[in-house]
């Protein structure tokens, strides 16, 4: 039995009020919702947050100072053996030389800071090669140091590892560096309250034990191991060493200058072996260049890389091109 | 006889290269064809023009042949491409000539040897700047040290001067410390540029320590004030360099934006 | 007296010109197109007056032509080069092709480069504009808007310019185009000598050219340095022009007329030989002869003849 309405199904609804027929023409389904969505999206895109400062109750827009470094590629190359640096294009030195120069300044006979941490800053061009408006999003990554080091006054992060039941796994986890490792017995300890998850910086788990972990999800809150944060995995030793010896790198980025980003990181300490420092630097470079969009030349992606320390104002440019992974 | 032999149109125009400094204008409505000998009948609409290029100009370069050494630009006999305005100035002051084929050929055959010359275009200004330079060498206040070439090289690098170790000579007598008698005193090293020009450079030792509370009080603009020499033998070298004239130091009033300009005296 | 006329002090004829019409070296000002020397009529008599005639009086230079007709060939040659010849296009681009085909109809027609007339206000003569002038025209901004008058005026600046031959620095009002042309021609002398008068227009610049041509013709430059003189002469040999031609170059019609009158006057004066000079000469000659004869007679005269001054000398009847 078919109803008449279903046979003659139209959008038009004809109603009659008194002797006058009123026709209602409704928009097609979903049109208005689509338009609203687009409108909202456009509003969000054009909205650029301008930082504001209040001085004596009046709001002033803070002027954003562009962070992109000065481009001196139009400066000339020096031709003499003795010259003044500001006049010419800034010189790039090899990583080994940069370390050597910083070591000279921090020597016992000069600054007397032989264990100074060697920092470096990498400037990145975030533009996509073929798209005018779109830029890369800033990223965060954890990079494992080939020659791990610990800065003065800092401690390594603490790791709680949930492994499979066998003793081998637990042992290997502890050897890898986990502060506490265990299986379901560890879960019970946590439930009992003897082990507090908040004491630990990271919580790592094997995928097979994750189902049991769900019982204490509430206690872990944000620390619950996830695939996205790379705290779940079968290779727990690797994960633990990365978390223990790794250094977090976060790309600084402002919406006022979307095509530029930079990050600062520590390569090591000046008294470490040059080879070790080089290895660490290589790790940083490898990770950074992973984020390079396809089609973009590494020379366009990484603008410059300079090394500095907190005691000396010198910023020595590193020739990072030797460390591009092949 | 004197009726103007009027050419209503240009028959064989030379290849036209409009200079971007002049207004260039175009007819909006093209004028009609005209039989030779007759005048074009131009109406008001033929005077309606469109601006093709305005008279805003971008400075361009010209090639000049240098007659004398000009700092940071070149040496005598060199053909250099520089900004128009600077080039014209050099030509007017007879420091340079136009780089026409004849001038260049003339210079190639006979080089003026009497003219003062430097080893490179930047060497002259480097020599002049180094002769006014005061190198501050920071050495440690606690640990014992003897001045070595790499100390001086690093000190130069900190002062943004590139001086490799083979380009300067250490003082004849070794200097070691820490020695407060040496604090703020001068000695000289000789810097050689391109194996030709030699310049004596003033160096002053400053004792530095890690802890800020143990550091020596800073001397404001110390490089502007003449100081004693470590060894009196260096007086002859000191005479070669320009004398340091100490400025009148006004007490530091703080940032300019906060100073009340009306209250300032003098 | 302005700076340029100070430089050109030596020539007597320029003293005339300073009386007839001084050229003021003024700062670049708002150019006003007034009825002045180049009151055109001959370039394009077909163009109608655009604004009120009182403001843009068009006076034909027939007056000039009447004078120029009577002047010698040397000046006429210059005048032709200056006024008659069509200057090189500066403010418009001529098309290079000879024929064009209509895209729709396929019809082939010749291409005629009808020039856009450039006006040269009296301020042109104060400086060296390098062929630039003022373009008077109309601008039509939109379809239903009436055309509105506009003047395309060059950007002027004061700059210094140096002449090798005259060995002088001159502060003069120029345009960037003029400076670039001087650079392209490797010097002011070369630029002035190379370009025809119609492309220079400015009387001051043409007077400089005149100076240079006279210096070359008379070899009257680089005094004291013979080597330099020879060098420069070699360099500019191709532009050397006979002295008579150089003396007519760069003069305005008024100046040329004045010069011509002076020359005529001098010529006439040279022709007239007052009798008195000839008579004087004759007298002197005769006196010479008389003294000779009287010297001879003095020897033979007696004391008796000396007493009576009116007595005839003995040899009088014989001579």
Tab-separated table of N, CA and C in Angstrom, chain B residues 4-146:
chain	number	residue	atom	x	y	z
B	4	UNK	N	58.500	75.007	-44.061
B	4	UNK	CA	59.096	73.836	-43.405
B	4	UNK	C	58.780	72.593	-44.218
B	5	UNK	N	59.842	71.889	-44.505
B	5	UNK	CA	59.665	70.610	-45.194
B	5	UNK	C	59.177	69.646	-44.117
B	6	UNK	N	57.888	69.624	-44.002
B	6	UNK	CA	57.325	68.918	-42.852
B	6	UNK	C	57.224	67.421	-43.106
B	7	UNK	N	57.712	66.719	-42.201
B	7	UNK	CA	57.601	65.272	-42.283
B	7	UNK	C	56.480	64.860	-41.348
B	8	UNK	N	55.331	64.509	-41.911
B	8	UNK	CA	54.220	64.213	-41.006
B	8	UNK	C	54.439	62.974	-40.162
B	9	UNK	N	55.256	62.097	-40.632
B	9	UNK	CA	55.523	60.902	-39.841
B	9	UNK	C	56.968	60.476	-40.037
B	10	UNK	N	57.458	59.778	-39.063
B	10	UNK	CA	58.846	59.301	-39.121
B	10	UNK	C	58.861	58.001	-39.898
B	11	UNK	N	59.601	58.007	-41.010
B	11	UNK	CA	59.574	56.836	-41.880
B	11	UNK	C	60.490	55.727	-41.399
B	12	UNK	N	61.680	56.097	-41.016
B	12	UNK	CA	62.633	55.062	-40.588
B	12	UNK	C	63.042	55.313	-39.154
B	13	UNK	N	62.222	54.832	-38.245
B	13	UNK	CA	62.583	55.112	-36.855
B	13	UNK	C	63.783	54.276	-36.426
B	14	UNK	N	64.705	54.922	-35.749
B	14	UNK	CA	65.838	54.173	-35.192
B	14	UNK	C	65.312	53.298	-34.057
B	15	UNK	N	66.009	52.231	-33.784
B	15	UNK	CA	65.531	51.349	-32.722
B	15	UNK	C	65.438	52.121	-31.419
B	16	UNK	N	64.246	52.186	-30.901
B	16	UNK	CA	63.969	53.074	-29.781
B	16	UNK	C	64.099	52.324	-28.460
B	17	UNK	N	64.930	52.833	-27.580
B	17	UNK	CA	65.045	52.252	-26.250
B	17	UNK	C	64.609	53.297	-25.251
B	18	UNK	N	63.358	53.222	-24.831
B	18	UNK	CA	62.913	54.297	-23.931
B	18	UNK	C	63.618	54.211	-22.595
B	19	UNK	N	64.140	55.349	-22.156
B	19	UNK	CA	64.742	55.394	-20.829
B	19	UNK	C	63.624	55.488	-19.815
B	20	UNK	N	63.703	54.694	-18.800
B	20	UNK	CA	62.597	54.609	-17.846
B	20	UNK	C	62.445	55.865	-16.995
B	21	UNK	N	63.290	56.865	-17.226
B	21	UNK	CA	63.171	58.062	-16.403
B	21	UNK	C	62.210	59.072	-16.994
B	22	UNK	N	61.818	58.889	-18.257
B	22	UNK	CA	60.945	59.877	-18.892
B	22	UNK	C	59.525	59.336	-18.977
B	23	UNK	N	58.596	60.275	-19.036
B	23	UNK	CA	57.218	59.889	-19.292
B	23	UNK	C	57.119	59.371	-20.716
B	24	UNK	N	56.503	58.229	-20.889
B	24	UNK	CA	56.229	57.736	-22.236
B	24	UNK	C	54.727	57.587	-22.350
B	25	UNK	N	54.237	58.069	-23.457
B	25	UNK	CA	52.810	58.306	-23.591
B	25	UNK	C	52.343	57.701	-24.910
B	26	UNK	N	51.105	57.297	-24.959
B	26	UNK	CA	50.620	56.631	-26.173
B	26	UNK	C	49.259	57.176	-26.524
B	27	UNK	N	48.982	57.263	-27.784
B	27	UNK	CA	47.669	57.737	-28.223
B	27	UNK	C	46.617	56.681	-27.945
B	28	UNK	N	45.530	57.122	-27.420
B	28	UNK	CA	44.426	56.189	-27.150
B	28	UNK	C	43.713	55.834	-28.444
B	29	UNK	N	43.521	56.854	-29.241
B	29	UNK	CA	42.868	56.641	-30.540
B	29	UNK	C	43.888	56.915	-31.614
B	30	UNK	N	44.231	55.909	-32.408
B	30	UNK	CA	45.316	56.128	-33.376
B	30	UNK	C	44.920	57.145	-34.436
B	31	UNK	N	45.892	57.930	-34.840
B	31	UNK	CA	45.662	58.932	-35.879
B	31	UNK	C	45.584	58.242	-37.235
B	32	UNK	N	44.763	58.792	-38.104
B	32	UNK	CA	44.551	58.152	-39.399
B	32	UNK	C	45.756	58.281	-40.292
B	33	UNK	N	45.766	57.455	-41.345
B	33	UNK	CA	46.884	57.484	-42.292
B	33	UNK	C	46.852	58.784	-43.070
B	34	UNK	N	48.034	59.165	-43.513
B	34	UNK	CA	48.202	60.455	-44.188
B	34	UNK	C	49.043	60.242	-45.437
B	35	UNK	N	48.613	60.830	-46.531
B	35	UNK	CA	49.428	60.667	-47.738
B	35	UNK	C	50.632	61.599	-47.635
B	36	UNK	N	51.808	61.135	-48.103
B	36	UNK	CA	53.037	61.911	-47.884
B	36	UNK	C	52.930	63.308	-48.475
B	37	UNK	N	53.421	64.272	-47.718
B	37	UNK	CA	53.345	65.663	-48.133
B	37	UNK	C	52.204	66.395	-47.476
B	38	UNK	N	51.206	65.657	-47.031
B	38	UNK	CA	50.071	66.316	-46.385
B	38	UNK	C	50.241	66.296	-44.879
B	39	UNK	N	49.518	67.211	-44.242
B	39	UNK	CA	49.579	67.273	-42.793
B	39	UNK	C	48.527	66.326	-42.229
B	40	UNK	N	48.849	65.680	-41.100
B	40	UNK	CA	47.831	64.816	-40.493
B	40	UNK	C	46.715	65.668	-39.903
B	41	UNK	N	45.492	65.207	-40.069
B	41	UNK	CA	44.401	65.974	-39.474
B	41	UNK	C	44.169	65.396	-38.088
B	42	UNK	N	44.712	66.105	-37.104
B	42	UNK	CA	44.597	65.635	-35.726
B	42	UNK	C	43.458	66.339	-35.031
B	43	UNK	N	42.654	65.579	-34.374
B	43	UNK	CA	41.517	66.118	-33.659
B	43	UNK	C	41.758	66.020	-32.170
B	44	UNK	N	40.771	66.442	-31.418
B	44	UNK	CA	40.913	66.398	-29.955
B	44	UNK	C	41.138	64.966	-29.473
B	45	UNK	N	40.481	64.011	-30.112
B	45	UNK	CA	40.620	62.636	-29.627
B	45	UNK	C	42.040	62.116	-29.830
B	46	UNK	N	42.766	62.703	-30.773
B	46	UNK	CA	44.144	62.259	-30.979
B	46	UNK	C	45.096	62.810	-29.929
B	47	UNK	N	44.587	63.725	-29.103
B	47	UNK	CA	45.407	64.250	-28.022
B	47	UNK	C	45.130	63.528	-26.712
B	48	UNK	N	44.288	62.515	-26.781
B	48	UNK	CA	44.020	61.742	-25.562
B	48	UNK	C	45.109	60.688	-25.456
B	49	UNK	N	45.905	60.798	-24.419
B	49	UNK	CA	47.049	59.906	-24.259
B	49	UNK	C	46.885	59.026	-23.044
B	50	UNK	N	47.595	57.899	-23.106
B	50	UNK	CA	47.695	57.007	-21.942
B	50	UNK	C	49.157	56.946	-21.540
B	51	UNK	N	49.370	56.989	-20.227
B	51	UNK	CA	50.759	56.932	-19.754
B	51	UNK	C	51.244	55.494	-19.804
B	52	UNK	N	52.324	55.284	-20.553
B	52	UNK	CA	52.897	53.936	-20.609
B	52	UNK	C	53.910	53.730	-19.500
B	53	UNK	N	54.737	54.723	-19.309
B	53	UNK	CA	55.674	54.647	-18.194
B	53	UNK	C	55.839	56.032	-17.608
B	54	UNK	N	55.887	56.079	-16.284
B	54	UNK	CA	56.029	57.367	-15.618
B	54	UNK	C	57.503	57.671	-15.404
B	55	UNK	N	57.757	58.827	-14.807
B	55	UNK	CA	59.151	59.229	-14.684
B	55	UNK	C	59.756	58.874	-13.345
B	56	UNK	N	59.270	57.792	-12.745
B	56	UNK	CA	59.950	57.284	-11.547
B	56	UNK	C	61.036	56.352	-12.034
B	57	UNK	N	62.219	56.543	-11.587
B	57	UNK	CA	63.278	55.685	-12.102
B	57	UNK	C	63.951	54.881	-11.000
B	58	UNK	N	64.402	53.726	-11.426
B	58	UNK	CA	65.176	52.883	-10.507
B	58	UNK	C	66.648	53.105	-10.821
B	59	UNK	N	67.437	53.352	-9.802
B	59	UNK	CA	68.849	53.596	-10.086
B	59	UNK	C	69.495	52.374	-10.710
B	60	UNK	N	70.360	52.648	-11.665
B	60	UNK	CA	71.047	51.542	-12.329
B	60	UNK	C	72.545	51.737	-12.205
B	61	UNK	N	73.284	50.740	-12.670
B	61	UNK	CA	74.746	50.772	-12.547
B	61	UNK	C	75.400	51.265	-13.817
B	62	UNK	N	76.573	51.881	-13.653
B	62	UNK	CA	77.386	52.203	-14.827
B	62	UNK	C	78.776	51.621	-14.618
B	63	UNK	N	79.451	51.405	-15.726
B	63	UNK	CA	80.821	50.886	-15.666
B	63	UNK	C	81.782	52.044	-15.687
B	64	UNK	N	82.667	52.086	-14.714
B	64	UNK	CA	83.682	53.133	-14.702
B	64	UNK	C	85.053	52.520	-14.563
B	65	UNK	N	86.022	53.267	-15.079
B	65	UNK	CA	87.405	52.820	-15.024
B	65	UNK	C	88.089	53.658	-13.966
B	66	UNK	N	88.570	53.009	-12.927
B	66	UNK	CA	89.140	53.766	-11.814
B	66	UNK	C	90.534	54.258	-12.141
B	67	UNK	N	90.776	55.512	-11.719
B	67	UNK	CA	92.107	56.089	-11.909
B	67	UNK	C	92.915	55.998	-10.627
B	68	UNK	N	92.176	56.072	-9.520
B	68	UNK	CA	92.846	56.023	-8.221
B	68	UNK	C	92.194	54.952	-7.373
B	69	UNK	N	92.861	54.652	-6.285
B	69	UNK	CA	92.286	53.673	-5.364
B	69	UNK	C	91.095	54.294	-4.645
B	70	UNK	N	89.961	53.631	-4.720
B	70	UNK	CA	88.769	54.077	-3.998
B	70	UNK	C	88.384	52.963	-3.041
B	71	UNK	N	88.273	53.305	-1.771
B	71	UNK	CA	88.012	52.295	-0.740
B	71	UNK	C	86.774	51.479	-1.033
B	72	UNK	N	86.923	50.193	-0.924
B	72	UNK	CA	85.820	49.227	-1.074
B	72	UNK	C	85.224	49.187	-2.469
B	73	UNK	N	85.812	49.936	-3.415
B	73	UNK	CA	85.254	49.884	-4.767
B	73	UNK	C	86.242	49.267	-5.732
B	74	UNK	N	87.501	49.701	-5.675
B	74	UNK	CA	88.490	49.086	-6.553
B	74	UNK	C	89.805	49.807	-6.572
B	75	UNK	N	90.675	49.238	-7.353
B	75	UNK	CA	92.038	49.761	-7.464
B	75	UNK	C	92.215	50.431	-8.819
B	76	UNK	N	93.268	51.263	-8.971
B	76	UNK	CA	93.458	51.932	-10.263
B	76	UNK	C	93.615	50.936	-11.391
B	77	UNK	N	92.932	51.257	-12.504
B	77	UNK	CA	92.982	50.382	-13.666
B	77	UNK	C	91.868	49.361	-13.722
B	78	UNK	N	91.044	49.307	-12.661
B	78	UNK	CA	89.964	48.309	-12.646
B	78	UNK	C	88.695	48.890	-13.225
B	79	UNK	N	87.963	48.067	-13.975
B	79	UNK	CA	86.641	48.463	-14.460
B	79	UNK	C	85.617	47.927	-13.472
B	80	UNK	N	84.824	48.821	-12.944
B	80	UNK	CA	83.914	48.477	-11.852
B	80	UNK	C	82.494	48.905	-12.214
B	81	UNK	N	81.544	48.122	-11.819
B	81	UNK	CA	80.141	48.490	-12.052
B	81	UNK	C	79.547	48.970	-10.740
B	82	UNK	N	79.246	50.253	-10.648
B	82	UNK	CA	78.650	50.788	-9.415
B	82	UNK	C	77.448	51.653	-9.727
B	83	UNK	N	76.805	52.090	-8.655
B	83	UNK	CA	75.599	52.907	-8.797
B	83	UNK	C	75.925	54.185	-9.562
B	84	UNK	N	74.929	54.605	-10.334
B	84	UNK	CA	75.102	55.790	-11.189
B	84	UNK	C	75.626	57.001	-10.438
B	85	UNK	N	74.915	57.309	-9.346
B	85	UNK	CA	75.230	58.550	-8.626
B	85	UNK	C	76.672	58.544	-8.125
B	86	UNK	N	77.097	57.390	-7.582
B	86	UNK	CA	78.465	57.307	-7.068
B	86	UNK	C	79.462	57.375	-8.206
B	87	UNK	N	79.120	56.694	-9.311
B	87	UNK	CA	80.007	56.689	-10.468
B	87	UNK	C	80.219	58.080	-11.026
B	88	UNK	N	79.114	58.826	-11.107
B	88	UNK	CA	79.219	60.198	-11.643
B	88	UNK	C	80.076	61.068	-10.743
B	89	UNK	N	79.915	60.848	-9.445
B	89	UNK	CA	80.705	61.627	-8.494
B	89	UNK	C	82.191	61.351	-8.679
B	90	UNK	N	82.533	60.077	-8.839
B	90	UNK	CA	83.954	59.708	-9.007
B	90	UNK	C	84.522	60.267	-10.299
B	91	UNK	N	83.666	60.307	-11.340
B	91	UNK	CA	84.149	60.827	-12.624
B	91	UNK	C	84.364	62.334	-12.524
B	92	UNK	N	83.434	63.006	-11.835
B	92	UNK	CA	83.565	64.463	-11.708
B	92	UNK	C	84.782	64.843	-10.883
B	93	UNK	N	85.049	64.050	-9.856
B	93	UNK	CA	86.210	64.352	-9.008
B	93	UNK	C	87.495	63.761	-9.575
B	94	UNK	N	87.417	63.218	-10.792
B	94	UNK	CA	88.584	62.691	-11.516
B	94	UNK	C	89.239	61.520	-10.793
B	95	UNK	N	88.483	60.810	-9.992
B	95	UNK	CA	88.984	59.572	-9.398
B	95	UNK	C	88.799	58.420	-10.369
B	96	UNK	N	87.941	58.651	-11.370
B	96	UNK	CA	87.645	57.592	-12.336
B	96	UNK	C	87.301	58.202	-13.677
B	97	UNK	N	87.204	57.335	-14.676
B	97	UNK	CA	86.789	57.774	-16.015
B	97	UNK	C	85.684	56.847	-16.485
B	98	UNK	N	85.053	57.257	-17.590
B	98	UNK	CA	84.090	56.355	-18.206
B	98	UNK	C	84.822	55.137	-18.771
B	99	UNK	N	84.198	53.981	-18.729
B	99	UNK	CA	84.847	52.766	-19.207
B	99	UNK	C	84.589	52.568	-20.688
B	100	UNK	N	84.992	53.568	-21.484
B	100	UNK	CA	84.857	53.405	-22.933
B	100	UNK	C	86.002	52.540	-23.425
B	101	UNK	N	85.839	52.009	-24.636
B	101	UNK	CA	86.846	51.077	-25.163
B	101	UNK	C	88.216	51.749	-25.252
B	102	UNK	N	88.218	53.041	-25.638
B	102	UNK	CA	89.516	53.727	-25.790
B	102	UNK	C	90.218	53.880	-24.453
B	103	UNK	N	89.420	54.285	-23.443
B	103	UNK	CA	90.029	54.491	-22.118
B	103	UNK	C	90.613	53.204	-21.579
B	104	UNK	N	89.856	52.127	-21.766
B	104	UNK	CA	90.312	50.836	-21.244
B	104	UNK	C	91.580	50.404	-21.966
B	105	UNK	N	91.589	50.609	-23.298
B	105	UNK	CA	92.773	50.221	-24.084
B	105	UNK	C	93.979	51.044	-23.659
B	106	UNK	N	93.732	52.320	-23.395
B	106	UNK	CA	94.836	53.204	-23.005
B	106	UNK	C	95.429	52.773	-21.670
B	107	UNK	N	94.548	52.406	-20.759
B	107	UNK	CA	95.033	51.991	-19.431
B	107	UNK	C	95.787	50.667	-19.522
B	108	UNK	N	95.284	49.771	-20.371
B	108	UNK	CA	95.948	48.464	-20.486
B	108	UNK	C	97.382	48.592	-20.959
B	109	UNK	N	97.623	49.574	-21.825
B	109	UNK	CA	98.978	49.713	-22.365
B	109	UNK	C	99.906	50.401	-21.360
B	110	UNK	N	99.378	51.398	-20.679
B	110	UNK	CA	100.267	52.104	-19.747
B	110	UNK	C	99.597	52.223	-18.384
B	111	UNK	N	100.149	51.527	-17.413
B	111	UNK	CA	99.582	51.598	-16.059
B	111	UNK	C	100.322	52.656	-15.273
B	112	UNK	N	99.547	53.525	-14.637
B	112	UNK	CA	100.146	54.600	-13.844
B	112	UNK	C	100.752	54.017	-12.572
B	113	UNK	N	102.093	54.041	-12.500
B	113	UNK	CA	102.721	53.389	-11.351
B	113	UNK	C	102.840	54.331	-10.173
B	114	UNK	N	102.698	55.638	-10.426
B	114	UNK	CA	102.843	56.579	-9.315
B	114	UNK	C	101.644	56.590	-8.394
B	115	UNK	N	100.546	56.051	-8.903
B	115	UNK	CA	99.319	56.119	-8.093
B	115	UNK	C	99.393	55.119	-6.942
B	116	UNK	N	98.937	55.557	-5.765
B	116	UNK	CA	98.940	54.687	-4.585
B	116	UNK	C	98.017	53.503	-4.812
B	117	UNK	N	98.476	52.337	-4.469
B	117	UNK	CA	97.727	51.119	-4.737
B	117	UNK	C	97.756	50.189	-3.538
B	118	UNK	N	96.722	49.388	-3.425
B	118	UNK	CA	96.662	48.371	-2.374
B	118	UNK	C	96.506	47.005	-3.013
B	119	UNK	N	96.672	45.987	-2.220
B	119	UNK	CA	96.660	44.632	-2.769
B	119	UNK	C	95.267	44.194	-3.212
B	120	UNK	N	94.239	44.767	-2.649
B	120	UNK	CA	92.873	44.450	-3.095
B	120	UNK	C	91.978	45.631	-2.808
B	121	UNK	N	90.754	45.584	-3.300
B	121	UNK	CA	89.874	46.742	-3.149
B	121	UNK	C	89.478	47.025	-1.708
B	122	UNK	N	89.514	45.993	-0.873
B	122	UNK	CA	89.132	46.215	0.523
B	122	UNK	C	90.335	46.447	1.426
B	123	UNK	N	91.531	46.191	0.894
B	123	UNK	CA	92.722	46.235	1.755
B	123	UNK	C	92.939	47.617	2.349
B	124	UNK	N	92.688	48.650	1.563
B	124	UNK	CA	92.903	50.014	2.045
B	124	UNK	C	92.045	50.348	3.239
B	125	UNK	N	90.759	50.008	3.150
B	125	UNK	CA	89.859	50.316	4.268
B	125	UNK	C	90.166	49.419	5.460
B	126	UNK	N	90.604	48.179	5.182
B	126	UNK	CA	90.974	47.287	6.295
B	126	UNK	C	92.167	47.857	7.048
B	127	UNK	N	93.146	48.350	6.271
B	127	UNK	CA	94.338	48.938	6.905
B	127	UNK	C	93.942	50.123	7.778
B	128	UNK	N	93.093	50.972	7.215
B	128	UNK	CA	92.697	52.182	7.959
B	128	UNK	C	91.930	51.815	9.225
B	129	UNK	N	91.004	50.863	9.099
B	129	UNK	CA	90.198	50.491	10.270
B	129	UNK	C	91.062	49.797	11.337
B	130	UNK	N	91.990	48.977	10.867
B	130	UNK	CA	92.841	48.272	11.845
B	130	UNK	C	93.773	49.230	12.568
B	131	UNK	N	94.175	50.298	11.886
B	131	UNK	CA	95.076	51.241	12.545
B	131	UNK	C	94.355	51.997	13.664
B	132	UNK	N	93.025	52.073	13.586
B	132	UNK	CA	92.240	52.722	14.638
B	132	UNK	C	91.666	51.712	15.625
B	133	UNK	N	91.982	50.438	15.390
B	133	UNK	CA	91.355	49.360	16.149
B	133	UNK	C	92.032	49.143	17.490
B	134	UNK	N	91.269	48.779	18.497
B	134	UNK	CA	91.816	48.374	19.790
B	134	UNK	C	91.258	46.985	20.077
B	135	UNK	N	92.152	46.012	20.138
B	135	UNK	CA	91.717	44.635	20.374
B	135	UNK	C	91.698	44.342	21.866
B	136	UNK	N	90.572	43.921	22.329
B	136	UNK	CA	90.444	43.554	23.737
B	136	UNK	C	90.617	42.049	23.869
B	137	UNK	N	91.647	41.646	24.581
B	137	UNK	CA	91.900	40.209	24.786
B	137	UNK	C	91.499	39.878	26.214
B	138	UNK	N	90.427	39.119	26.358
B	138	UNK	CA	89.965	38.718	27.701
B	138	UNK	C	90.678	37.450	28.115
B	139	UNK	N	91.399	37.522	29.205
B	139	UNK	CA	92.093	36.337	29.744
B	139	UNK	C	91.607	36.104	31.160
B	140	UNK	N	91.792	34.900	31.614
B	140	UNK	CA	91.219	34.527	32.904
B	140	UNK	C	91.941	35.190	34.085
B	141	UNK	N	91.163	35.540	35.086
B	141	UNK	CA	91.732	36.247	36.234
B	141	UNK	C	92.348	35.290	37.259
B	142	UNK	N	91.884	34.029	37.276
B	142	UNK	CA	92.368	33.066	38.285
B	142	UNK	C	93.432	32.128	37.742
B	143	UNK	N	93.115	31.496	36.579
B	143	UNK	CA	94.012	30.441	36.069
B	143	UNK	C	95.225	31.039	35.370
B	144	UNK	N	96.382	30.380	35.505
B	144	UNK	CA	97.580	30.907	34.837
B	144	UNK	C	97.512	30.687	33.328
B	145	UNK	N	98.052	31.642	32.613
B	145	UNK	CA	98.048	31.542	31.148
B	145	UNK	C	99.261	32.229	30.552
B	146	UNK	N	99.601	31.811	29.332
B	146	UNK	CA	100.609	32.501	28.526
B	146	UNK	C	99.935	32.792	27.202
